[in-house]
Tab-separated table of C-alpha atoms in Angstrom:
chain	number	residue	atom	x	y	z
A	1	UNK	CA	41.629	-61.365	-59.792
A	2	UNK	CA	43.987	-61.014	-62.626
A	3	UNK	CA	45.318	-57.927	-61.663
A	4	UNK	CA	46.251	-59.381	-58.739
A	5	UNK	CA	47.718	-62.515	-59.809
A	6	UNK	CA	49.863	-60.461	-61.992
A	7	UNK	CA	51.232	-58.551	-58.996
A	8	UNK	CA	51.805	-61.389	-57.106
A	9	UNK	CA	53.908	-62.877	-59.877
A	10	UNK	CA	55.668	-59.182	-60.299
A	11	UNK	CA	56.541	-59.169	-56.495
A	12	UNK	CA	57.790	-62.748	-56.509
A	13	UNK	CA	59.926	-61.472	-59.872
A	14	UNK	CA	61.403	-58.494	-58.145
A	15	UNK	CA	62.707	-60.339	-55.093
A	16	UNK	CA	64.329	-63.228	-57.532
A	17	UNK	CA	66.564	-59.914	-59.092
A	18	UNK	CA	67.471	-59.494	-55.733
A	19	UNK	CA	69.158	-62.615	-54.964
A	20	UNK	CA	71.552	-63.191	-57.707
A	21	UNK	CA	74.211	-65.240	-56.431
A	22	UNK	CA	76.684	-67.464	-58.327
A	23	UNK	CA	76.787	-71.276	-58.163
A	24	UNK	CA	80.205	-73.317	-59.246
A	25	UNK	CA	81.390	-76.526	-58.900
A	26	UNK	CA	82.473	-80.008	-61.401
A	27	UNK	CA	85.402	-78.935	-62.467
A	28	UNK	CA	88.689	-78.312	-60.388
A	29	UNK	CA	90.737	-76.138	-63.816
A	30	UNK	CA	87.923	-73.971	-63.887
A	31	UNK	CA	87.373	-73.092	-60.058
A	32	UNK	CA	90.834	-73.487	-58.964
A	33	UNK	CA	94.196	-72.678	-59.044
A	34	UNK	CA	97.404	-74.415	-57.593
A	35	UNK	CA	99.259	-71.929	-56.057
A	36	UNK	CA	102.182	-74.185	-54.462
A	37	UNK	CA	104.220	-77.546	-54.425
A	38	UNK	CA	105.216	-77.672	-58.107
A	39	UNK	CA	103.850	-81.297	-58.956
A	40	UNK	CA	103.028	-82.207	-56.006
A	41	UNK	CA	99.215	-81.032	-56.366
A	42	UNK	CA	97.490	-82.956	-59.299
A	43	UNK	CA	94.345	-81.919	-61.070
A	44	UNK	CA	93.004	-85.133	-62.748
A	45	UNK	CA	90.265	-87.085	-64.375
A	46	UNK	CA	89.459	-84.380	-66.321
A	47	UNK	CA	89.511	-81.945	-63.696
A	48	UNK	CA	86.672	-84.073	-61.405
A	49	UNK	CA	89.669	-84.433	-58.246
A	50	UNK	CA	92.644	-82.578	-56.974
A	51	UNK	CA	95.298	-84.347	-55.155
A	52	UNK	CA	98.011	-82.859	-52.708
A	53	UNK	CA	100.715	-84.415	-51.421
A	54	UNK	CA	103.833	-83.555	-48.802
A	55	UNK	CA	107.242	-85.152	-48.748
A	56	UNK	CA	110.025	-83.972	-46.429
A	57	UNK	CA	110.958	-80.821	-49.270
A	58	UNK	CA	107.302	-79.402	-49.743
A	59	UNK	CA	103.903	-79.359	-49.168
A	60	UNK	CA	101.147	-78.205	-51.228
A	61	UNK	CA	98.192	-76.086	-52.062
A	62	UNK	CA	95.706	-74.267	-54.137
A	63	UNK	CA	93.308	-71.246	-53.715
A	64	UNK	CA	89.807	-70.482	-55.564
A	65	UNK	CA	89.702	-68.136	-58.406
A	66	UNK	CA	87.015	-66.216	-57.439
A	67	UNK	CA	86.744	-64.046	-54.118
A	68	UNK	CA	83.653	-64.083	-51.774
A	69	UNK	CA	81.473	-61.892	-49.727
A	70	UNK	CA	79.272	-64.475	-48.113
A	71	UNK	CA	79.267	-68.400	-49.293
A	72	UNK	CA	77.694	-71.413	-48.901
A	73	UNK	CA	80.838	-73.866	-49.506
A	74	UNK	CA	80.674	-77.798	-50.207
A	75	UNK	CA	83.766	-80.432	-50.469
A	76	UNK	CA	84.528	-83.792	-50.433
A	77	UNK	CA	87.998	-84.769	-48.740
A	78	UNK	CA	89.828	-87.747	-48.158
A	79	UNK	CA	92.706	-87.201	-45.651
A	80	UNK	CA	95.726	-88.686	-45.514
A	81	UNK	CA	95.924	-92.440	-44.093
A	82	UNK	CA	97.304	-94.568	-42.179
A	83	UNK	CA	100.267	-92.884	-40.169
A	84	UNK	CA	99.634	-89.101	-40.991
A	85	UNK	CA	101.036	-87.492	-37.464
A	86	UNK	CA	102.852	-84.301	-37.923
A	87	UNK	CA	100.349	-83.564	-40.982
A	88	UNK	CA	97.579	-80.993	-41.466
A	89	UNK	CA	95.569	-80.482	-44.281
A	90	UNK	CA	94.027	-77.119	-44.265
A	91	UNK	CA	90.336	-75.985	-45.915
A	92	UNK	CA	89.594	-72.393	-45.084
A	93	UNK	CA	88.489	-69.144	-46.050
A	94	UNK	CA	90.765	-66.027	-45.865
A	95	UNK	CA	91.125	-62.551	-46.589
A	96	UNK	CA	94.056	-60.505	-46.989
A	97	UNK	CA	96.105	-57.870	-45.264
A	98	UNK	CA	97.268	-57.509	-41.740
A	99	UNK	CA	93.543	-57.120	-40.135
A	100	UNK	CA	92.216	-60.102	-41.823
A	101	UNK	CA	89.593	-62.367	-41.591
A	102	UNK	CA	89.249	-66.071	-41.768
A	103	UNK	CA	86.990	-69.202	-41.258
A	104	UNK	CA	89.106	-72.521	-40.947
A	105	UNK	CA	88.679	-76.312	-41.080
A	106	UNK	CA	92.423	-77.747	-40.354
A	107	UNK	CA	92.539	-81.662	-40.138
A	108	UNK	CA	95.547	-82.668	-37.479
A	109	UNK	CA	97.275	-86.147	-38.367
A	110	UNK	CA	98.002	-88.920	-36.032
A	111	UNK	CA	98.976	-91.895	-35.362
A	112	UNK	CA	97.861	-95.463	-37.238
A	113	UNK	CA	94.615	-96.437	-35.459
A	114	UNK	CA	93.823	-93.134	-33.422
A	115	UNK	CA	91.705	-90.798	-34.744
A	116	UNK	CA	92.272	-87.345	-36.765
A	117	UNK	CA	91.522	-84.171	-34.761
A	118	UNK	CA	89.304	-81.852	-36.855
A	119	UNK	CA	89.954	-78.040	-35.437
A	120	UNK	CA	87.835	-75.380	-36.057
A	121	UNK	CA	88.505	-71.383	-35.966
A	122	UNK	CA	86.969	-68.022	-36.687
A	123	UNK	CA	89.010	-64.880	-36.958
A	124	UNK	CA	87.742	-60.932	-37.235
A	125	UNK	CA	90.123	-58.750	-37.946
A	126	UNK	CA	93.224	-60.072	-37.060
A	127	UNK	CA	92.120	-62.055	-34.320
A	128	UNK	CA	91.379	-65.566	-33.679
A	129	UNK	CA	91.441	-67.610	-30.530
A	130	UNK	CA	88.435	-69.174	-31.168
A	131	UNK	CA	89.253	-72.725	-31.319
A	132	UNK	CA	87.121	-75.548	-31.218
A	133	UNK	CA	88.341	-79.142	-31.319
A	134	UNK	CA	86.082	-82.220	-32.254
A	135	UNK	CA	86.892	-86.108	-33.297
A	136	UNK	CA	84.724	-87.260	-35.972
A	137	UNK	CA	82.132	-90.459	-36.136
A	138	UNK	CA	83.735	-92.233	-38.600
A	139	UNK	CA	87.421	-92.972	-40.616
A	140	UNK	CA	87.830	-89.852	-42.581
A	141	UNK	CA	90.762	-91.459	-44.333
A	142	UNK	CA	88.667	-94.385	-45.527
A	143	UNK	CA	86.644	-92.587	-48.275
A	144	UNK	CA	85.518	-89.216	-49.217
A	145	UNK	CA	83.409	-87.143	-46.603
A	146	UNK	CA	81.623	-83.563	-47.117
A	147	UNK	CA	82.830	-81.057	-45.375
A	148	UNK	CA	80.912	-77.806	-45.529
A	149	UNK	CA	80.942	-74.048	-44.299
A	150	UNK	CA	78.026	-71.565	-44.286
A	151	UNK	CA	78.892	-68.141	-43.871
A	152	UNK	CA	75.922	-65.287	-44.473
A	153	UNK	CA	75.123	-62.328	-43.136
A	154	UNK	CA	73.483	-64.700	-39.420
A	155	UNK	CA	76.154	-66.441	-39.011
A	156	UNK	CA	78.784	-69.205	-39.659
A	157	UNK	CA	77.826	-73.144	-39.735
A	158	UNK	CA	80.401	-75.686	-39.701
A	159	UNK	CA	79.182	-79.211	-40.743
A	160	UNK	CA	80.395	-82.488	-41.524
A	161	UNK	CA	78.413	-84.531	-44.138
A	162	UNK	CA	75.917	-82.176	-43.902
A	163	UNK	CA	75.792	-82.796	-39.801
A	164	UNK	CA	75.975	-78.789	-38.380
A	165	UNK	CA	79.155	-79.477	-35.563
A	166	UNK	CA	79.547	-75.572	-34.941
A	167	UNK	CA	77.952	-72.301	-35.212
A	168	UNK	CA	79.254	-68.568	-34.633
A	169	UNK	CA	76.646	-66.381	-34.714
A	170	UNK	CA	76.809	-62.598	-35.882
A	171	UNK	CA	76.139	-60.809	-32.676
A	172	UNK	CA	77.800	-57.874	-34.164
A	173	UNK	CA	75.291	-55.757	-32.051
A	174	UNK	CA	76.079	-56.783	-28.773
A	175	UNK	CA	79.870	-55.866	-29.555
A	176	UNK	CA	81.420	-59.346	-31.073
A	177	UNK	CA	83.135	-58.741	-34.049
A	178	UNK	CA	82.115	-60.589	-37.531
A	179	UNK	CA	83.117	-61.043	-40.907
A	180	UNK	CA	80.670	-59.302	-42.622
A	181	UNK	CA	83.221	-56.077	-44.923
A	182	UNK	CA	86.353	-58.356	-46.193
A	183	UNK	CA	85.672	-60.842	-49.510
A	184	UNK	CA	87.472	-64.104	-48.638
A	185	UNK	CA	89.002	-66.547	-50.919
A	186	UNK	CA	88.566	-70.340	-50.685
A	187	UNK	CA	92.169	-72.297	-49.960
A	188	UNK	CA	93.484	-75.859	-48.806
A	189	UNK	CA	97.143	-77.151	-48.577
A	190	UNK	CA	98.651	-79.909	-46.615
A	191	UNK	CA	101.944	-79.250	-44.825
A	192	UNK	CA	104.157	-80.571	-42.196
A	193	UNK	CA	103.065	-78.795	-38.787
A	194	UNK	CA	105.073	-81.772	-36.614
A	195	UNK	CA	105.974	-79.043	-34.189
A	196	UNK	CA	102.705	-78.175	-32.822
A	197	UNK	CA	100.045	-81.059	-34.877
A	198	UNK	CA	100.374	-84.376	-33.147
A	199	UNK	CA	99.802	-84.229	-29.710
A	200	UNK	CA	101.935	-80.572	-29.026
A	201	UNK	CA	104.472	-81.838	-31.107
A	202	UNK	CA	105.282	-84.868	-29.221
A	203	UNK	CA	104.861	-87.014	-32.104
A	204	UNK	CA	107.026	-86.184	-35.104
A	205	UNK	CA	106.469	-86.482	-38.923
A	206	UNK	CA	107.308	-90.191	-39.977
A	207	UNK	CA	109.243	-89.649	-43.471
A	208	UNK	CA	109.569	-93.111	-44.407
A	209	UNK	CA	105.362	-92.945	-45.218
A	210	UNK	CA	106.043	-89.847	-47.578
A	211	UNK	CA	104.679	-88.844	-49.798
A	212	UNK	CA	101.242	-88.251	-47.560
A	213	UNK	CA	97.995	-87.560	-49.943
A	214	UNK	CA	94.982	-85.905	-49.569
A	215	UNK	CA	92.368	-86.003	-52.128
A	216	UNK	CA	89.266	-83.225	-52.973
A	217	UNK	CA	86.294	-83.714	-55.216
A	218	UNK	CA	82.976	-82.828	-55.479
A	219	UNK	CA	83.374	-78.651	-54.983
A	220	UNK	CA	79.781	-77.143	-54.766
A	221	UNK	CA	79.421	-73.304	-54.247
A	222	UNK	CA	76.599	-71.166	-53.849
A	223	UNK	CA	78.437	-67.693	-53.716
A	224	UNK	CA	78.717	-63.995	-53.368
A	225	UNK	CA	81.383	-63.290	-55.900
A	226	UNK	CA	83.414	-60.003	-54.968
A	227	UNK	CA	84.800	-58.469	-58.060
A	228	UNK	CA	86.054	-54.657	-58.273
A	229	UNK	CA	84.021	-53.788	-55.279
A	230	UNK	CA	81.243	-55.377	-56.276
A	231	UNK	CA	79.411	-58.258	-55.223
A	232	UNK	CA	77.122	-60.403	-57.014
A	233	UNK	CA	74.571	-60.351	-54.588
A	234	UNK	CA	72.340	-57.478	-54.386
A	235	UNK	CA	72.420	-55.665	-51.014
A	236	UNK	CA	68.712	-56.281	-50.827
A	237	UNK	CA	69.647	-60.085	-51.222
A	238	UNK	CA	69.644	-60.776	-47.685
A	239	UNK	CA	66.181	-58.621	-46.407
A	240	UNK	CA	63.813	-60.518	-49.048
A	241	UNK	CA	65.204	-63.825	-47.438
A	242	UNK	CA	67.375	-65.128	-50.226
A	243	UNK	CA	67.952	-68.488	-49.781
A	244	UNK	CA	71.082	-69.843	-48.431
A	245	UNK	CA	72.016	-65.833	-47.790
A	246	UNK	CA	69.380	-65.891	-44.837
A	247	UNK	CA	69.904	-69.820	-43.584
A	248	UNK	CA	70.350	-70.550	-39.875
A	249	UNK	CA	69.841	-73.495	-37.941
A	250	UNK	CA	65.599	-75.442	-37.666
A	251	UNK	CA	65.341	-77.429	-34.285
A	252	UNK	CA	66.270	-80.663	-35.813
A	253	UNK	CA	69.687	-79.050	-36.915
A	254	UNK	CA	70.243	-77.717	-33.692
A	255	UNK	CA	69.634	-81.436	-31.998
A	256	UNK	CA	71.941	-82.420	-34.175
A	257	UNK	CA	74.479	-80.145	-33.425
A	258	UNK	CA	74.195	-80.555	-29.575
A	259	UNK	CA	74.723	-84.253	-30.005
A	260	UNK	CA	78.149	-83.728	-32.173
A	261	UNK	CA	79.404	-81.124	-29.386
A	262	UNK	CA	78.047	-83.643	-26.517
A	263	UNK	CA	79.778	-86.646	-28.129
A	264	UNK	CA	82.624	-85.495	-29.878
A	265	UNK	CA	83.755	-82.195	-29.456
A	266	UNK	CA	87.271	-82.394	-27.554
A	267	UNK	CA	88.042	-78.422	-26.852
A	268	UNK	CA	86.034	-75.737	-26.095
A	269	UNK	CA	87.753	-72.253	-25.952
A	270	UNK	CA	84.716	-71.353	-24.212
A	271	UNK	CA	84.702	-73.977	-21.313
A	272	UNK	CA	88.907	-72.906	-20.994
A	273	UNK	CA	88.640	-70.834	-17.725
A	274	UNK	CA	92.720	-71.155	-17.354
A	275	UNK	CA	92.703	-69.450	-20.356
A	276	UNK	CA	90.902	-66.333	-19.747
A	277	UNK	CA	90.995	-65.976	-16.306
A	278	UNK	CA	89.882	-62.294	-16.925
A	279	UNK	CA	86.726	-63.724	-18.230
A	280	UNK	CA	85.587	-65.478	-21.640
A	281	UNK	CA	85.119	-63.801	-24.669
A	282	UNK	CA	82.032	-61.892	-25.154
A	283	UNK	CA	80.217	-64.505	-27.693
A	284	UNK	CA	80.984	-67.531	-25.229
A	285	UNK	CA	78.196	-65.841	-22.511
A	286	UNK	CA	76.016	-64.937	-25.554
A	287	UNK	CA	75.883	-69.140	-25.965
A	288	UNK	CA	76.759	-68.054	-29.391
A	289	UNK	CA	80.083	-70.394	-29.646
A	290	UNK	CA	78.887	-73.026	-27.009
């Protein structure tokens, strides 16, 4: 009986090693670093919330220290109010070079009284066109919300105050390509966009509300951190069902998302039949992007 008590606890032991993962969050000097907009990104109250602002000469924005192969990402944002068209404040992960990959909220202004546009994407190697479009169930300029992106070796979850609103599945076997090689490092910035933002660029950035501010607090990470070609995480990490590193969607979460994309979900690259007349992408008849 003891003997096998004791190789109970020894198995459970082993498959702890291999799920070694790294959590931050709490403190925006230590996790962060602005990268652009001179003083017009703020760290303050003792590194607890990070402000950006635009006015008609710059934008802003800041990048994660640390790089990431695979992350479970929380943070709380409050976007710009009141008359924000022509804005977008960006919260994304990227990798670099030419063939890169890259998982993106981006928050499109408008005008006083209608309502943000909150657009989602997923590129693989250079290549995105993966859009999908939703309007949110409440003010997100009123206070801070939690916005949140899962991406593991299944798959990627988009969700809004813990509320899944999109998933992209790795169906890497049935030929759809997934970010599964290139670390990615967490960034946000808030620019002026009033060419495309607002309604195709019909509605133009209105200066006299400068400067525009977006606020961040509340970073929680449960990471994969990529460092000289090594991650954090075991490879085994994923096979003995570590944690967040083998998360998908329960039935509940999956009601829940069907009654964000029923109810609020404005574009659909994989409804857009005028788009790809030659036929949708292969993930779209999966029902992996749907």
């Amino acid at each position: 009986m003891a003997a096998s008590a004791s190789a109970a606890t020894a198995l459970a032991f082993s498959s702890l090693l291999l799920f070694v993962s790294s959590v931050f969050g709490g403190n925006f000097y230590q996790d962060f670093e602005i990268t652009w907009g001179n003083d017009r990104a703020n760290i303050l109250n003792n590194g607890d919330l990070l402000t950006l602002a635009l006015d008609r000469d710059s934008g802003s924005g800041f990048r994660s220290n640390n790089v990431y192969l695979f992350a479970k990402i929380d943070m709380q944002l409050k976007l710009v109010p009141g008359n924000s068209a022509g804005t977008v404040t960006t919260y994304y992960l990227k990798s670099e070079g030419s063939t890169w990959d890259e998982i993106d909220f981006e928050f499109l202004g408008n005008l006083t009284g209608d309502p943000y546009t909150l657009h989602t994407n997923v590129y693989t190697q250079g290549k995105g066109d993966r859009e999908q479009q939703f309007h949110l169930w409440f003010d997100p300029t009123a206070d801070f919300h939690t916005y949140s992106i899962l991406w593991n070796p299944e798959g990627i979850i988009f969700s809004v105050d813990g509320t899944p609103i999109r998933e992209f599945k790795n169906q890497e076997s049935s030929g759809v390509l997934f970010p599964t090689k290139q670390p990615m490092r967490l960034y946000s910035s808030l620019w002026n966009a009033d060419d495309w933002a607002t309604r195709g660029g019909l509605v133009k950035t209105d200066w006299s509300q400068a400067p525009f501010v977006a606020s961040y607090r509340n970073f929680k990470a449960d990471v994969c951190v990529w460092s000289e070609g090594v991650s954090s995480c075991s490879s085994g990490a994923h096979s003995a069902g570590g944690g967040w590193l083998s998360e998908n969607l329960d039935n509940t979460r999956q009601q829940r998302l069907k009654w964000v994309q029923r109810n609020y979900m404005i574009y659909n690259y994989c409804t857009d039949a005028e788009r790809f007349p030659q036929g949708y992408p292969p993930e779209c008849t999966l029902n992996t992007a749907a």
